PDB file of C-alpha atoms and ligand atoms in Angstrom:
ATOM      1  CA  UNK O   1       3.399  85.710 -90.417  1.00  0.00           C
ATOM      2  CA  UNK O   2       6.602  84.681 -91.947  1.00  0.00           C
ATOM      3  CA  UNK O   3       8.905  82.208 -90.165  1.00  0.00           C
ATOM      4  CA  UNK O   4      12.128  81.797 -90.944  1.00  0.00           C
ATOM      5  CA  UNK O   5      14.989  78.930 -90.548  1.00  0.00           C
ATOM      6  CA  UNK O   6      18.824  80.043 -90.017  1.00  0.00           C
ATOM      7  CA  UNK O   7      20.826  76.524 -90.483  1.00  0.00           C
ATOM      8  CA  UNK O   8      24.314  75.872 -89.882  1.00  0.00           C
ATOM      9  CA  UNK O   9      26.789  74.157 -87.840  1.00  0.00           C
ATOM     10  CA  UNK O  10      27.346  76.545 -85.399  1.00  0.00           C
ATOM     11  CA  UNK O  11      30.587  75.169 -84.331  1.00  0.00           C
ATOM     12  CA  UNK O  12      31.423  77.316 -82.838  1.00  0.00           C
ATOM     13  CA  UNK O  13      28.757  79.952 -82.071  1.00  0.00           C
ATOM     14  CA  UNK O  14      30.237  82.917 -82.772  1.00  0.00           C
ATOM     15  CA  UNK O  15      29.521  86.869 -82.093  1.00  0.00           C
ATOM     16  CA  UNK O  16      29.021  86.961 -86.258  1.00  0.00           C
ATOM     17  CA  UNK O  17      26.073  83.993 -85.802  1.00  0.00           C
ATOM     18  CA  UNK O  18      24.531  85.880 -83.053  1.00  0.00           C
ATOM     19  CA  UNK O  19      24.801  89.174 -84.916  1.00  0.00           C
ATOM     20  CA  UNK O  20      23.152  87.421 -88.186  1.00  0.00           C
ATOM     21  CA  UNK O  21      20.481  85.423 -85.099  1.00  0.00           C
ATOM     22  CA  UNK O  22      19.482  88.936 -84.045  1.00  0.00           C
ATOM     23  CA  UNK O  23      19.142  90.916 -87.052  1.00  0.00           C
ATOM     24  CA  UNK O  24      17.188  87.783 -88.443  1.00  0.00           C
ATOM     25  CA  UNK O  25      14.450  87.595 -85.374  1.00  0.00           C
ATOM     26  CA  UNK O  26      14.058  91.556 -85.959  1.00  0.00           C
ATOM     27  CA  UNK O  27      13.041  90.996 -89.895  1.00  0.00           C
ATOM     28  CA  UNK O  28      10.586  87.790 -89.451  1.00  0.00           C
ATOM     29  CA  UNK O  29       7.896  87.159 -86.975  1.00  0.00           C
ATOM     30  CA  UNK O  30       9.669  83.638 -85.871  1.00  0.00           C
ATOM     31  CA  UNK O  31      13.293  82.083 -86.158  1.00  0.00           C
ATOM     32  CA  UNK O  32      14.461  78.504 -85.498  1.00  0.00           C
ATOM     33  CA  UNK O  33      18.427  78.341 -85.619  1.00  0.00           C
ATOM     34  CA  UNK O  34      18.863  74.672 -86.679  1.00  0.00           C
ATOM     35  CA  UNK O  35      22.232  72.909 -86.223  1.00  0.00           C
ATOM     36  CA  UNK O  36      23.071  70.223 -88.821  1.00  0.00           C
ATOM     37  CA  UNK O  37      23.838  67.389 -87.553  1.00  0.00           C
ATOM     38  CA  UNK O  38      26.559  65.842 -89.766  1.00  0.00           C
ATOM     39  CA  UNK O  39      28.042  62.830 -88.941  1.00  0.00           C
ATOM     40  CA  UNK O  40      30.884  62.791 -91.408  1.00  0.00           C
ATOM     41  CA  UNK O  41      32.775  66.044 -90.003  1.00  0.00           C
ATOM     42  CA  UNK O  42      34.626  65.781 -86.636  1.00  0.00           C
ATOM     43  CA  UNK O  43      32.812  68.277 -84.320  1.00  0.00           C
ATOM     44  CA  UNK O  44      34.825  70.773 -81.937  1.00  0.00           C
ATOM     45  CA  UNK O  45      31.241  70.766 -79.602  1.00  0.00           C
ATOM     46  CA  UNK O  46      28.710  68.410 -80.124  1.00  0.00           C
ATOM     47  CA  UNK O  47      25.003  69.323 -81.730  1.00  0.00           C
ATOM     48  CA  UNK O  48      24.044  69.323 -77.835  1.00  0.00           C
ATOM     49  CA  UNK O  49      26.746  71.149 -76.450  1.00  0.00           C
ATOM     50  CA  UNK O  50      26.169  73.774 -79.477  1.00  0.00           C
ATOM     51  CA  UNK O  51      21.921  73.710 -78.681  1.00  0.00           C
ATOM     52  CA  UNK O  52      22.623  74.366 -74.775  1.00  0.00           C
ATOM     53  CA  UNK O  53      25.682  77.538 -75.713  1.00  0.00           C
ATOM     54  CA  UNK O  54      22.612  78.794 -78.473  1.00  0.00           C
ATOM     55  CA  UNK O  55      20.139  78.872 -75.850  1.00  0.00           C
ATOM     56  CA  UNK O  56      22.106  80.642 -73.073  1.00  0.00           C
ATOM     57  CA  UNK O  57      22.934  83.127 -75.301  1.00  0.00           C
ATOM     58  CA  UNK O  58      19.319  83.830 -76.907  1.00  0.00           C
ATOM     59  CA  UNK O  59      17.927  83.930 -73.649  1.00  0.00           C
ATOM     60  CA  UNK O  60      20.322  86.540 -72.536  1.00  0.00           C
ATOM     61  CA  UNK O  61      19.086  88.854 -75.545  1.00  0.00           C
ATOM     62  CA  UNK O  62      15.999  88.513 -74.722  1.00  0.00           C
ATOM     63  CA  UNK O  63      14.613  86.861 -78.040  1.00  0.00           C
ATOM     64  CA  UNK O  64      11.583  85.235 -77.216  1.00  0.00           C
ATOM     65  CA  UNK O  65      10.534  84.332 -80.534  1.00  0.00           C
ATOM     66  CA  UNK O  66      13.737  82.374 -81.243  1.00  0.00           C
ATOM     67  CA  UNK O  67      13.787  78.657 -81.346  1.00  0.00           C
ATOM     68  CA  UNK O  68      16.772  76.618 -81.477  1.00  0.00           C
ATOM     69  CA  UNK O  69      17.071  72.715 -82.245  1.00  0.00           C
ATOM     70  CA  UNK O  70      19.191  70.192 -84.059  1.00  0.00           C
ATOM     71  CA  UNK O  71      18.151  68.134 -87.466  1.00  0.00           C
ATOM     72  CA  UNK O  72      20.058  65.546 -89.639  1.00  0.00           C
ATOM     73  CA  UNK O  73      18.709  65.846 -93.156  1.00  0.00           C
ATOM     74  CA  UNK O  74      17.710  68.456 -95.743  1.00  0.00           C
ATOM     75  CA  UNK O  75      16.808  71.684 -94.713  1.00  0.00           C
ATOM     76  CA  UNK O  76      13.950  72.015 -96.984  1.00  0.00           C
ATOM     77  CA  UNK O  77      12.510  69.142 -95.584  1.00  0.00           C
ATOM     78  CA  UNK O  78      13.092  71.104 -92.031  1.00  0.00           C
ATOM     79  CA  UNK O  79      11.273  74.071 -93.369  1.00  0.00           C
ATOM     80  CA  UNK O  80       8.272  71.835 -94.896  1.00  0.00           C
ATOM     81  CA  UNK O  81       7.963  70.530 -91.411  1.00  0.00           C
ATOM     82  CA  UNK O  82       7.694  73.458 -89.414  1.00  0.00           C
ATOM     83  CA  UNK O  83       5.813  75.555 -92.400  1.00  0.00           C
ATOM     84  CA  UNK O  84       9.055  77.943 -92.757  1.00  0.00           C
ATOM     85  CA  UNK O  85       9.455  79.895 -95.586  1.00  0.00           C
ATOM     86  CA  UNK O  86      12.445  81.830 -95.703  1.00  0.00           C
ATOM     87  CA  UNK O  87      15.770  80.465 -94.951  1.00  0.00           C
ATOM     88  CA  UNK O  88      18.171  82.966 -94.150  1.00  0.00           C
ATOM     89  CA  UNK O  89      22.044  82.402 -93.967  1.00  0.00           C
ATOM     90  CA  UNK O  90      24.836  85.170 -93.533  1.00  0.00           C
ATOM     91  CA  UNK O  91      27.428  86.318 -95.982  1.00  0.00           C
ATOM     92  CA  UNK O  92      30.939  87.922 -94.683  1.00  0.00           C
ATOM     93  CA  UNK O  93      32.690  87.786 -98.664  1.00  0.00           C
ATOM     94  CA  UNK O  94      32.271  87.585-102.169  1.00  0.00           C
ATOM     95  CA  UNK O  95      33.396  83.646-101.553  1.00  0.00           C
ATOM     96  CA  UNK O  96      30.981  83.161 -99.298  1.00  0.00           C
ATOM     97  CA  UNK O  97      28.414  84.984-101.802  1.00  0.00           C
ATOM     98  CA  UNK O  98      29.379  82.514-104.436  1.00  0.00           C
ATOM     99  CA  UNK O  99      28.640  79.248-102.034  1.00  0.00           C
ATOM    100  CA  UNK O 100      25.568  80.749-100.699  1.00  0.00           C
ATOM    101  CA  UNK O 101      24.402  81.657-104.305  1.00  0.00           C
ATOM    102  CA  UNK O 102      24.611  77.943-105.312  1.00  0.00           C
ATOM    103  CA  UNK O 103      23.099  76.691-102.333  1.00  0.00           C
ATOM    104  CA  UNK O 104      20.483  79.050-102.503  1.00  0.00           C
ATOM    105  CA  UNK O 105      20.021  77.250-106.486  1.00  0.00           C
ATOM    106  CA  UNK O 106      20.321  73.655-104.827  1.00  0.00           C
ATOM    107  CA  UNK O 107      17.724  74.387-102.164  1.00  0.00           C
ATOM    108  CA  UNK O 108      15.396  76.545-104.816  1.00  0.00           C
ATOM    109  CA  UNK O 109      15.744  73.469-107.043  1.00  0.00           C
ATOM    110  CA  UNK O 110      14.378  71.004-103.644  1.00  0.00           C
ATOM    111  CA  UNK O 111      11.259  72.949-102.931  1.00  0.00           C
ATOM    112  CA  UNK O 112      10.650  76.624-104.878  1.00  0.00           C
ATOM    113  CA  UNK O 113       7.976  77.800-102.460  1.00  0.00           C
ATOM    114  CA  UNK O 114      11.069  78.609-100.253  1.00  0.00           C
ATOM    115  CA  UNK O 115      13.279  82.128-100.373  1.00  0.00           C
ATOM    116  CA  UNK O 116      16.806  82.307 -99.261  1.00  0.00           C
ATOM    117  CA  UNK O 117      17.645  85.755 -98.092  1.00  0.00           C
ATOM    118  CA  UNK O 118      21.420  86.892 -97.108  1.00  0.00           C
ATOM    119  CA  UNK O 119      22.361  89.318 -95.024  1.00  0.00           C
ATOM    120  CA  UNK O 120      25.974  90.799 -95.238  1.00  0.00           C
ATOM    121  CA  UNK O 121      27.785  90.560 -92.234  1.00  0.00           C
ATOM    122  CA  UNK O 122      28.523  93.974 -90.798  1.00  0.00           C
ATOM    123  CA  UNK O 123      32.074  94.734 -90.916  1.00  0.00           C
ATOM    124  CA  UNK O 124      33.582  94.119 -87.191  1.00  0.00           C
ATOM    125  CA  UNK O 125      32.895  90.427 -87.873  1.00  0.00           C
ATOM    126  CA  UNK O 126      34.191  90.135 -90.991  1.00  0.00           C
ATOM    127  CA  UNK O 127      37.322  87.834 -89.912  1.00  0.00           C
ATOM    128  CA  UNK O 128      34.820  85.703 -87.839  1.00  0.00           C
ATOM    129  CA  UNK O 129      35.526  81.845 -89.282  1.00  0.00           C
ATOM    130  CA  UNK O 130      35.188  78.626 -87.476  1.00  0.00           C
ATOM    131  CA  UNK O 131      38.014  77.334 -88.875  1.00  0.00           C
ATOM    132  CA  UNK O 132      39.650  80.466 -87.432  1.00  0.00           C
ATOM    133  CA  UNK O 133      39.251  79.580 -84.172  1.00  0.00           C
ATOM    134  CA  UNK O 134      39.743  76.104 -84.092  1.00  0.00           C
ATOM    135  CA  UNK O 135      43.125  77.118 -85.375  1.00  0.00           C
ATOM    136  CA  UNK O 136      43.476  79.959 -82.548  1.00  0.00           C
ATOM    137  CA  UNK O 137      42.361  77.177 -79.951  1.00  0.00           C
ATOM    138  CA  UNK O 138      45.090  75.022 -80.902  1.00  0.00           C
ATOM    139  CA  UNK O 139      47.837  77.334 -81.102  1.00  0.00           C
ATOM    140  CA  UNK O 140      46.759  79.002 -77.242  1.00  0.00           C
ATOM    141  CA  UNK O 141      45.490  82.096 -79.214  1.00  0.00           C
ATOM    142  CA  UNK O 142      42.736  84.626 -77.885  1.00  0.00           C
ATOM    143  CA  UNK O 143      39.339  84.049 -78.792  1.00  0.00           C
ATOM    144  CA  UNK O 144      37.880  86.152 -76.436  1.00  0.00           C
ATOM    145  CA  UNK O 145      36.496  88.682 -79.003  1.00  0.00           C
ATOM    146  CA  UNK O 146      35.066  86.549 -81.630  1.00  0.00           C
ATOM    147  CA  UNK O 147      32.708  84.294 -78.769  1.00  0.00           C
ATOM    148  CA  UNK O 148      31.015  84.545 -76.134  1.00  0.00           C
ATOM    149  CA  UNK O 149      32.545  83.796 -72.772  1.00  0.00           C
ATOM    150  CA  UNK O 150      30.523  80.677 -71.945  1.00  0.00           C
ATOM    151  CA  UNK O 151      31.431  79.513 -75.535  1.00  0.00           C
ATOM    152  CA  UNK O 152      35.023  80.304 -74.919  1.00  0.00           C
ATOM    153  CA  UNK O 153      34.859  78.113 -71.526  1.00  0.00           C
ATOM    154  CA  UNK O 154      33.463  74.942 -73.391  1.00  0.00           C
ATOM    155  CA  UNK O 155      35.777  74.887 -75.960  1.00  0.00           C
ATOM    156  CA  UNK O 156      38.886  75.086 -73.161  1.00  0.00           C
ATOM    157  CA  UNK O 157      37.155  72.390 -71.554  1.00  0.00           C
ATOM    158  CA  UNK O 158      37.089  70.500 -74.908  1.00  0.00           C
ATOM    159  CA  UNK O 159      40.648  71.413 -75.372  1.00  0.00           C
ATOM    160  CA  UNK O 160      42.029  70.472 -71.909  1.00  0.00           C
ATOM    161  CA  UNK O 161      39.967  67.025 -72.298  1.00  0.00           C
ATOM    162  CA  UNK O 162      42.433  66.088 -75.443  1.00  0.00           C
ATOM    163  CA  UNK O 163      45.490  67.376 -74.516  1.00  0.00           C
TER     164      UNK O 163
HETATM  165  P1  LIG P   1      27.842  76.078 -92.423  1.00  0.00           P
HETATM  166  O1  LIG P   1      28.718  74.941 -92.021  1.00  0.00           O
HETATM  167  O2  LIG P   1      26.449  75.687 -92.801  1.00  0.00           O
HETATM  168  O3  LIG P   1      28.461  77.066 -93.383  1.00  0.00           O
HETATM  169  P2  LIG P   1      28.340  77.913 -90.265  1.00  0.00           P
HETATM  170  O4  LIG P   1      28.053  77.624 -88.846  1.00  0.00           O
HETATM  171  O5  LIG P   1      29.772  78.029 -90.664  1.00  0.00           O
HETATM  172  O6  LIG P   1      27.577  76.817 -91.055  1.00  0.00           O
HETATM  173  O7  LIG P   1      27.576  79.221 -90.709  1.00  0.00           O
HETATM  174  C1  LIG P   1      26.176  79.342 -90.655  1.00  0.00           C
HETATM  175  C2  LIG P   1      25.784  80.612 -91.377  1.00  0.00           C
HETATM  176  O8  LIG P   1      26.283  81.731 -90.661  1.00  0.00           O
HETATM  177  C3  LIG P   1      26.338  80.711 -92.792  1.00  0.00           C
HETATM  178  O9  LIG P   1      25.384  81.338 -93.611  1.00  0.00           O
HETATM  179  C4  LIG P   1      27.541  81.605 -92.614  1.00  0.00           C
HETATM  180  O10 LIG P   1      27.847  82.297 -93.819  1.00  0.00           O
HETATM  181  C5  LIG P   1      27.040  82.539 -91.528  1.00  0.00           C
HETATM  182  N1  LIG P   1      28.145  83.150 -90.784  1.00  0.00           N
HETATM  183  C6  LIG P   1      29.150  82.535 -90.142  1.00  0.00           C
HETATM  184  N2  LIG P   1      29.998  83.437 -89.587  1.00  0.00           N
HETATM  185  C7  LIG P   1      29.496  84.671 -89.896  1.00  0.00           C
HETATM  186  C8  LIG P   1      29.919  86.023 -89.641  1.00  0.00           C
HETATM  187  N3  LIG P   1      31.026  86.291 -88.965  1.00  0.00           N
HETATM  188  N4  LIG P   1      29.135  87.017 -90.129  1.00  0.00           N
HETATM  189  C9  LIG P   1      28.016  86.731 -90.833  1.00  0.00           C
HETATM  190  N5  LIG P   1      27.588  85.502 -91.120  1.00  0.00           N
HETATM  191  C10 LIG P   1      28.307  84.479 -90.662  1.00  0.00           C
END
């Protein structure tokens, strides 16, 4: 039985997470998405907003053995707690490759028993950043294609609350 962890923020979920999210629950017998919880960068949704959009979604696809859930702290710690040994993240470019690579060190260097495995993004979701839309969102732009509707509606919410 191998379980794995996918961390992130998740903010937010995008069609490139949920393409990594499936592809991940069809290589290990269990998944837990886990949203970071970080206090020092100014969230578009909150960790809550972010669980309740994950869930939707996962339920729609039908992944039963997907979990999802929030954690402040280090992920190794997460994947101690829950007996997870793999920790899988997804890579769209070689600078992604390059952060992922050293993180993959960092987190070897915290607990060894632990594998990171990446899995290239597949090409339609290449251009898929958060920081993409966030921009988008604040210039009026479409971000129909990169998430999901009921993502799309919270974040119009969120952007009609501060304007
Ligand atoms: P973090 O803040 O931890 O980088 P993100 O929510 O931005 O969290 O991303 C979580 C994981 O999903 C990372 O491994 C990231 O590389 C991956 N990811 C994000 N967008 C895509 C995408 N379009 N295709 C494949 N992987 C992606």
């Amino acid at each position: 039985m191998v379980k794995a962890v996918f961390p992130g923020s998740f903010d937010p979920p995008t069609y490139g997470h949920l393409n990594i999210i499936s592809r991940g629950a069809a290589l290990f017998d269990s998944l837990d998405i886990v949203i970071a919880v970080n206090s020092r960068k100014t969230p578009l949704l909150t960790p809550e907003e972010i669980k309740l959009l994950l869930i939707e979604q996962i339920n729609g696809m039908g992944l039963e053995q997907v979990r999802v859930t929030t954690y402040e702290g280090l992920i190794v710690d997460y994947c101690r707690s829950v007996d997870a040994g793999v920790l899988l993240r997804g890579v769209r470019s070689s600078a992604d490759f390059n952060y992922e690579f050293e993180l993959s060190i960092l987190n070897k260097q915290l607990n060894e028993e632990i594998e990171t495995v990446l899995l290239p993004t597949e090409p339609k979701y290449f251009v898929l950043r958060s920081s993409t839309i966030k921009e988008l969102l604040n210039l009026g732009g479409d971000i129909s294609a990169m998430v999901p509707p009921a993502v799309e509606k919270a974040l119009l919410k969120r952007r009609g609350r501060e304007d």
